[in-house]
Amino acid sequence: MGLLELTEMTVQYGGLRAVDAVSLDIPEGAFVGLIGPNGAGKTTLIDAVSGLVPSSGSVRFAGRNIERMPPHKRARVGLARTFQSIELFDDLSIRENLLVAAEGASWLSMARAPFWPSRSADAAHRVEQALASLGIEDLAGRMPDSVSLGQRKLVTVARAVAANPRMVLLDEPAAGLDSAESIELGRQLRQLTTDGRTVLLVDHDMGLVLSVCDYVYVLEFGQIIAQGSAAAVLQDPRVVKAYLGSEAAAPMESVL
Ligand SMILES: Nc1ncnc2c1ncn2[C@@H]1O[C@H](COP(=O)(O)OP(=O)(O)OP(=O)(O)O)[C@@H](O)[C@H]1O
Ligand SMILES: [Mg+2]
C-alpha cells in the first residue's frame, strides 16, 4: 500500500479538466517524478493533493482518506509542499523563515501537551535538522536576498521540511537554474529520501528527473500518458511526442 494513493482524481476548472481521472500510487520512501509539458496539470495536481483546489476521486495518505480534509489538516498529517514561485519573507533571516513553518507544525504537539515547555525548542531543533538535510546550515543567519537563486531554492525546500513531513511535494524546484545547478540541487534533494521522507518532484528538467527519480509519471492534458523508470519513460514514443514542440523539447533532446 502506497503512502499517497490517488484514485481517479479529477479537477475541473469551468469547462477544462486540468486533472483528468489520474490514479497513482507512491510508496513510502520513494522519490517519484511528475513531468509533462506546460499546462499539463502538474501544479493543479499538487494543489489538489494539498487541498488548495477541490477535486473528485479519492486521495489516500498513510491509509486515510484525506480528500475532505482542509489544507492545514493535510499538513498536520504529514504532507508538505513548495510553490512554483519562491515566496520567502525577505525581512526575515533564512533560519527565521524556517522557524515560521516549524512553529506552525508544533500546533499538534501543543494540543497534545499544552504545558510542554520545549515546544519552541522542538521547532528550533527541526529547523536545524532541515538546514542540515539540505546542506545549508552556513546560510542560516543570512537574509534570503543575499544568497544565490540555487540556495534560495534549497531554502524553500528546507522550509517545507522544517514541518517534519512524511511526504514533500516539490513544484519545479529547479526552475531558473542551469543544468549543473539542477544536478547539484537533485543531489541535495536525494537526501530527503535518505532521511526517510517520500518525495514527489514536479519538474521540466529532464536531467534532474533522470538523475534523481526512482519512478516517473508523465502527464499530458491532465492524463497520465506514461509511467515507469526515468529511462523507460524517456524512450516512450507518446512522451517524446508530448514534448515535441513544447519548451521542454530542448532539454529532452539533450538527454536522449
Ligand atoms: N485557477 C485556474 N483557473 C482556471 N484554469 C486554470 C487555473 N490554474 C490552471 N489552470 C489551467 O489548468 C491547466 C493546467 O495548469 P497547471 O498550472 O496545473 O499546469 P502545469 O503542468 O503546472 O504547467 P507549468 O509547467 O506551466 O507549470 C492549464 O490549462 C491552465 O491554464
Ligand atoms: Mg506548474
Short mmCIF file of C-alpha atoms and ligand atoms in Angstrom, two decimals:
data_model
loop_
_atom_site.label_atom_id
_atom_site.label_comp_id
_atom_site.label_asym_id
_atom_site.label_seq_id
_atom_site.Cartn_x
_atom_site.Cartn_y
_atom_site.Cartn_z
CA MET A 1 0.00 0.00 0.00
CA GLY A 2 1.36 3.39 -1.04
CA LEU A 3 1.88 6.37 1.23
CA LEU A 4 0.00 8.54 -1.27
CA GLU A 5 -2.66 6.94 -3.43
CA LEU A 6 -4.78 8.90 -5.87
CA THR A 7 -7.73 7.16 -7.49
CA GLU A 8 -9.40 8.85 -10.44
CA MET A 9 -8.51 12.32 -9.20
CA THR A 10 -10.21 14.95 -11.35
CA VAL A 11 -10.01 18.74 -11.14
CA GLN A 12 -12.37 20.77 -13.25
CA TYR A 13 -11.79 24.49 -13.94
CA GLY A 14 -15.03 25.51 -15.64
CA GLY A 15 -15.04 23.57 -18.91
CA LEU A 16 -11.40 22.47 -18.56
CA ARG A 17 -10.38 19.18 -16.94
CA ALA A 18 -6.96 20.23 -15.69
CA VAL A 19 -6.51 16.84 -13.97
CA ASP A 20 -8.45 14.05 -15.64
CA ALA A 21 -9.03 10.80 -13.72
CA VAL A 22 -5.44 10.47 -12.51
CA SER A 23 -4.56 7.41 -10.45
CA LEU A 24 -1.14 7.00 -8.93
CA ASP A 25 0.46 5.16 -6.07
CA ILE A 26 3.60 6.39 -4.35
CA PRO A 27 5.28 4.04 -1.85
CA GLU A 28 6.76 5.38 1.37
CA GLY A 29 10.39 6.41 0.93
CA ALA A 30 10.20 6.69 -2.87
CA PHE A 31 11.49 9.59 -4.94
CA VAL A 32 8.91 9.99 -7.68
CA GLY A 33 8.88 12.43 -10.59
CA LEU A 34 5.90 14.05 -12.28
CA ILE A 35 6.72 15.58 -15.64
CA GLY A 36 4.73 16.98 -18.51
CA PRO A 37 4.56 19.94 -20.88
CA ASN A 38 3.43 23.43 -19.83
CA GLY A 39 -0.21 23.40 -18.80
CA ALA A 40 -0.33 19.60 -18.40
CA GLY A 41 -1.84 19.92 -14.92
CA LYS A 42 1.20 19.25 -12.72
CA THR A 43 0.71 22.21 -10.37
CA THR A 44 -3.03 21.63 -10.28
CA LEU A 45 -2.42 18.02 -9.17
CA ILE A 46 -0.13 19.18 -6.35
CA ASP A 47 -2.67 21.87 -5.40
CA ALA A 48 -5.42 19.25 -5.27
CA VAL A 49 -3.32 16.84 -3.16
CA SER A 50 -2.57 19.76 -0.80
CA GLY A 51 -6.29 20.60 -0.63
CA LEU A 52 -5.94 24.03 -2.22
CA VAL A 53 -8.31 23.25 -5.10
CA PRO A 54 -11.34 20.95 -4.93
CA SER A 55 -11.09 17.58 -6.65
CA SER A 56 -13.20 14.50 -7.14
CA GLY A 57 -11.96 10.95 -6.75
CA SER A 58 -10.11 9.70 -3.72
CA VAL A 59 -6.89 10.86 -2.06
CA ARG A 60 -5.47 8.45 0.47
CA PHE A 61 -2.47 9.35 2.57
CA ALA A 62 -0.95 6.93 5.06
CA GLY A 63 -4.03 4.75 4.75
CA ARG A 64 -6.57 7.54 5.44
CA ASN A 65 -8.93 9.22 3.04
CA ILE A 66 -7.98 12.89 3.17
CA GLU A 67 -9.93 14.29 0.20
CA ARG A 68 -12.29 16.14 2.52
CA MET A 69 -9.58 17.49 4.81
CA PRO A 70 -8.75 21.22 4.64
CA PRO A 71 -5.13 22.08 3.70
CA HIS A 72 -3.89 22.76 7.24
CA LYS A 73 -5.06 19.31 8.38
CA ARG A 74 -3.33 17.66 5.42
CA ALA A 75 -0.17 19.47 6.51
CA ARG A 76 -0.64 18.11 10.03
CA VAL A 77 -0.94 14.52 8.86
CA GLY A 78 2.42 14.88 7.13
CA LEU A 79 2.07 16.48 3.68
CA ALA A 80 4.24 19.49 2.86
CA ARG A 81 4.79 21.31 -0.42
CA THR A 82 6.73 24.07 -2.09
CA PHE A 83 5.36 26.54 -4.60
CA GLN A 84 6.44 27.17 -8.19
CA SER A 85 7.38 30.77 -7.35
CA ILE A 86 9.80 31.43 -4.50
CA GLU A 87 7.93 33.02 -1.61
CA LEU A 88 10.36 33.77 1.18
CA PHE A 89 9.98 36.50 3.78
CA ASP A 90 12.70 38.96 2.67
CA ASP A 91 12.89 40.72 6.04
CA LEU A 92 13.48 37.50 7.99
CA SER A 93 16.72 35.56 8.09
CA ILE A 94 16.77 32.14 6.48
CA ARG A 95 16.57 30.48 9.92
CA GLU A 96 13.58 32.67 10.84
CA ASN A 97 11.87 31.77 7.55
CA LEU A 98 12.14 28.11 8.52
CA LEU A 99 11.04 28.76 12.10
CA VAL A 100 7.74 30.22 10.89
CA ALA A 101 6.96 26.87 9.22
CA ALA A 102 8.31 24.75 12.07
CA GLU A 103 6.37 26.66 14.77
CA GLY A 104 3.17 26.20 12.77
CA ALA A 105 3.77 22.46 12.73
CA SER A 106 4.13 22.46 16.51
CA TRP A 107 0.42 23.07 16.87
CA LEU A 108 -0.28 19.36 17.19
CA SER A 109 2.28 18.81 19.92
CA MET A 110 0.90 21.88 21.72
CA ALA A 111 -2.62 20.45 21.55
CA ARG A 112 -1.43 17.12 22.91
CA ALA A 113 0.68 18.60 25.71
CA PRO A 114 -0.26 22.26 26.29
CA PHE A 115 2.20 22.73 29.13
CA TRP A 116 5.11 21.08 27.41
CA PRO A 117 7.81 23.74 27.77
CA SER A 118 10.05 22.57 24.96
CA ARG A 119 7.66 23.25 22.08
CA SER A 120 9.83 26.05 20.68
CA ALA A 121 12.97 24.06 21.32
CA ASP A 122 11.41 21.26 19.33
CA ALA A 123 10.69 23.62 16.42
CA ALA A 124 14.21 25.06 16.61
CA HIS A 125 15.60 21.54 16.52
CA ARG A 126 13.57 20.70 13.41
CA VAL A 127 14.84 23.88 11.74
CA GLU A 128 18.46 22.89 12.37
CA GLN A 129 17.73 19.38 11.06
CA ALA A 130 16.09 20.78 7.91
CA LEU A 131 19.03 23.14 7.27
CA ALA A 132 21.46 20.25 7.71
CA SER A 133 19.39 17.95 5.50
CA LEU A 134 19.66 20.42 2.59
CA GLY A 135 23.31 21.26 3.38
CA ILE A 136 22.64 24.95 4.05
CA GLU A 137 23.50 25.28 7.75
CA ASP A 138 26.02 28.01 6.95
CA LEU A 139 23.29 30.16 5.39
CA ALA A 140 21.02 30.18 8.47
CA GLY A 141 21.84 33.71 9.59
CA ARG A 142 21.81 35.22 6.08
CA MET A 143 18.93 37.18 4.53
CA PRO A 144 17.19 35.48 1.55
CA ASP A 145 18.15 38.19 -0.96
CA SER A 146 21.84 37.84 -0.11
CA VAL A 147 22.16 34.24 -1.34
CA SER A 148 22.10 32.74 -4.86
CA LEU A 149 18.95 31.56 -6.64
CA GLY A 150 20.01 27.93 -6.22
CA GLN A 151 20.47 28.48 -2.48
CA ARG A 152 17.06 30.17 -2.21
CA LYS A 153 15.54 27.10 -3.87
CA LEU A 154 17.13 24.92 -1.20
CA VAL A 155 15.72 27.25 1.47
CA THR A 156 12.17 26.82 0.13
CA VAL A 157 12.60 23.03 0.26
CA ALA A 158 14.13 23.24 3.75
CA ARG A 159 11.18 25.34 4.87
CA ALA A 160 8.79 22.58 3.78
CA VAL A 161 10.99 20.00 5.54
CA ALA A 162 11.04 22.05 8.77
CA ALA A 163 7.45 20.94 9.41
CA ASN A 164 8.84 17.37 9.61
CA PRO A 165 6.55 15.98 6.89
CA ARG A 166 6.39 12.35 5.80
CA MET A 167 5.98 13.50 2.22
CA VAL A 168 7.16 16.59 0.34
CA LEU A 169 5.60 17.81 -2.91
CA LEU A 170 8.09 19.94 -4.85
CA ASP A 171 6.79 22.16 -7.66
CA GLU A 172 9.60 22.87 -10.13
CA PRO A 173 12.37 23.48 -7.60
CA ALA A 174 14.94 23.68 -10.43
CA ALA A 175 13.17 26.39 -12.45
CA GLY A 176 15.66 29.11 -13.38
CA LEU A 177 18.73 27.04 -12.56
CA ASP A 178 21.30 25.97 -15.14
CA SER A 179 21.84 22.24 -15.66
CA ALA A 180 24.88 22.00 -13.37
CA GLU A 181 22.96 23.77 -10.59
CA SER A 182 19.97 21.47 -11.19
CA ILE A 183 22.09 18.35 -10.79
CA GLU A 184 23.55 19.76 -7.56
CA LEU A 185 20.03 20.54 -6.33
CA GLY A 186 18.99 16.97 -7.19
CA ARG A 187 21.90 15.59 -5.18
CA GLN A 188 20.72 17.57 -2.15
CA LEU A 189 17.09 16.57 -2.69
CA ARG A 190 18.04 12.89 -2.63
CA GLN A 191 18.98 13.42 1.00
CA LEU A 192 15.26 13.79 1.78
CA THR A 193 14.62 10.12 0.99
CA THR A 194 17.83 9.13 2.75
CA ASP A 195 16.24 10.79 5.79
CA GLY A 196 13.14 8.60 5.30
CA ARG A 197 10.83 11.09 3.60
CA THR A 198 8.83 10.49 0.44
CA VAL A 199 9.17 12.95 -2.43
CA LEU A 200 7.03 13.90 -5.43
CA LEU A 201 9.12 16.10 -7.69
CA VAL A 202 7.44 18.11 -10.44
CA ASP A 203 9.90 19.40 -12.97
CA HIS A 204 10.62 20.19 -16.58
CA ASP A 205 14.32 19.50 -16.22
CA MET A 206 14.80 16.02 -17.69
CA GLY A 207 18.38 15.82 -16.49
CA LEU A 208 17.23 16.41 -12.93
CA VAL A 209 14.33 13.96 -13.14
CA LEU A 210 16.51 11.30 -14.76
CA SER A 211 19.23 11.64 -12.17
CA VAL A 212 17.12 11.57 -9.01
CA CYS A 213 13.77 9.82 -9.55
CA ASP A 214 13.11 6.12 -8.90
CA TYR A 215 9.87 6.26 -10.87
CA VAL A 216 8.29 8.84 -13.16
CA TYR A 217 4.72 9.69 -14.15
CA VAL A 218 4.14 11.69 -17.33
CA LEU A 219 1.11 13.95 -17.54
CA GLU A 220 -0.37 15.44 -20.71
CA PHE A 221 -3.67 17.34 -20.91
CA GLY A 222 -4.41 16.22 -17.36
CA GLN A 223 -3.93 12.50 -18.04
CA ILE A 224 -1.13 10.08 -17.19
CA ILE A 225 0.27 9.02 -20.57
CA ALA A 226 3.27 7.00 -19.34
CA GLN A 227 4.88 5.78 -16.15
CA GLY A 228 7.93 3.76 -15.18
CA SER A 229 11.63 4.27 -14.63
CA ALA A 230 13.03 7.58 -15.89
CA ALA A 231 14.96 5.77 -18.64
CA ALA A 232 11.84 3.86 -19.75
CA VAL A 233 9.51 6.87 -20.00
CA LEU A 234 12.12 8.83 -21.96
CA GLN A 235 12.02 6.09 -24.62
CA ASP A 236 8.22 6.11 -24.76
CA PRO A 237 7.03 7.45 -28.12
CA ARG A 238 3.98 9.12 -26.51
CA VAL A 239 6.27 11.01 -24.17
CA VAL A 240 8.56 12.16 -26.96
CA LYS A 241 5.52 13.28 -28.95
CA ALA A 242 4.03 15.12 -25.97
CA TYR A 243 7.21 17.11 -25.57
CA LEU A 244 7.92 17.88 -29.22
CA GLY A 245 7.20 21.49 -30.00
CA SER A 246 6.99 22.40 -26.33
CA GLU A 247 9.56 24.45 -24.46
CA ALA A 248 10.78 21.25 -22.83
CA ALA A 249 11.81 19.66 -26.14
CA ALA A 250 15.34 21.02 -25.95
CA PRO A 251 16.30 19.58 -22.55
CA MET A 252 14.66 16.28 -23.53
CA GLU A 253 16.68 16.04 -26.73
CA SER A 254 19.87 16.69 -24.81
CA VAL A 255 19.06 13.76 -22.53
CA LEU A 256 18.08 11.45 -25.37
N1 LIG B 1 -7.04 28.74 -11.33
C1 LIG B 1 -7.24 28.30 -12.58
N2 LIG B 1 -8.40 28.55 -13.23
C2 LIG B 1 -8.62 28.10 -14.48
N3 LIG B 1 -7.72 27.38 -15.18
C3 LIG B 1 -6.55 27.11 -14.59
C4 LIG B 1 -6.24 27.56 -13.27
N4 LIG B 1 -4.98 27.13 -12.95
C5 LIG B 1 -4.54 26.45 -14.01
N5 LIG B 1 -5.46 26.44 -14.99
C6 LIG B 1 -5.35 25.75 -16.28
O1 LIG B 1 -5.24 24.36 -15.99
C7 LIG B 1 -4.29 23.75 -16.85
C8 LIG B 1 -3.20 23.11 -16.02
O2 LIG B 1 -2.42 24.15 -15.43
P1 LIG B 1 -1.22 23.84 -14.42
O3 LIG B 1 -0.73 25.14 -13.91
O4 LIG B 1 -1.65 22.83 -13.44
O5 LIG B 1 -0.15 23.19 -15.42
P2 LIG B 1 1.37 22.83 -15.17
O6 LIG B 1 1.57 21.46 -15.69
O7 LIG B 1 1.74 23.09 -13.76
O8 LIG B 1 2.11 23.87 -16.14
P3 LIG B 1 3.56 24.58 -15.98
O9 LIG B 1 4.56 23.57 -16.45
O10 LIG B 1 3.47 25.73 -16.91
O11 LIG B 1 3.76 24.98 -14.55
C9 LIG B 1 -3.81 24.83 -17.82
O12 LIG B 1 -4.58 24.76 -18.98
C10 LIG B 1 -4.08 26.11 -17.06
O13 LIG B 1 -4.30 27.18 -17.95
MG MG B 2 3.10 24.31 -12.85
#
